[in-house]
Amino acid sequence: MDAEAMVDAEVGGDRPGRPPIPGSRWVLFWVLALGGAAFDLTTKALVFDRVGPPGSPAVSVIGEVVELRTSYNTGALWGIGGDLAFGSMMFAGLSIVAALFILYWLFVAGHAADRWQAATLGLIMAGAIGNCYDRLRFGHVRDFVHVHVDSIGFDFPIFNFADNMLVLGAVGLMLLALRGEPSPSATVEGA
């Protein structure tokens, strides 16, 4: 069996009423999840090493609009819930539960037969891994991208690439929900 055939070998063919999950879905999911998490953690380490801890001068990336400004976030996305006692550990626990649910949803319940489900949930898993790692290792999430336009009073909360992957994955899931459930033959044929 050649490498491509091994990747596309069917997984989970014993699930009644569900199409088998092509092995390429596992690859797609894990490349996005682990690759995205590695990218997030690498960029955090590089920026915090080069720019310094929070309070250090920001570094302009695109004029006065995008800058690297380090920040610690004990809350969820964009600092939501940051004032909760034990918030960072609570959000780490929620990330772990979400990660386990994603694995169940895709590979036990069989929704990985749809490549877009595998891709969007791979992005969400990447964001969850990146931010959960920070919470467990540092007690907070390291954020560093700051977008603002002072002339119109626009100041977006400081974020990181894990946040971007979480949002992109969530938007992707909403679009999938609007699309509706694909037919079983469409998901396997599109492998």
Steps between C-alpha positions, in 0.01 A plus 500: 500500500651834397515803733196673346290187531607466864393858574164443333441162664155496650475536877191422701315301235317308774280798595149410379326771298814714465747505212850382582747771598783534247845496660570831327256663746722395790797650320315825418375540857835431669706707255276800570474432875866430573642727229278788609585450867872484419474820295313677781744393771803583284374850419421566867849390605670707228300817562532487880874431463555790259248758625520419871242460776180705523581867550789489251479746209284373213655423161319640195422246227266696270529871567295614796235230444657162583764459766655232716405583859542223754224434750393231748138386485342299783158506332359335193507641148579875513519497880139398560468374858852607593387628839364160611680329788684197357383611154812387319483147643124485439556593134781242476258236627236610250760479222582142596131404509448669160801315354366164620157582358652595164685168481182311591285699254736448209634151543253310719171660390641503146472861390854495361357350181442865403836661422374847599393373843848353544665825387293740711529285809875462434528880518297511821718224648815695404374809681392297801839326523698824463308693764458201735877444494554862605242477780649180642864610464477872584160548667393738220495527122766701319344748257696731272316626189346844552284660230385856553414815306529788744353758261159328509524361853530135390699289747460123460596278796852356478495142367718214374485249214320239713216751537494543121477125447219470755302776327565366148395152612184632667407702189564189291267297722229765465536489121479120510184521710348738244599265219316212664598136534670368184380171357710196601604439138623859461727477803670179394524591129668829593773312685 
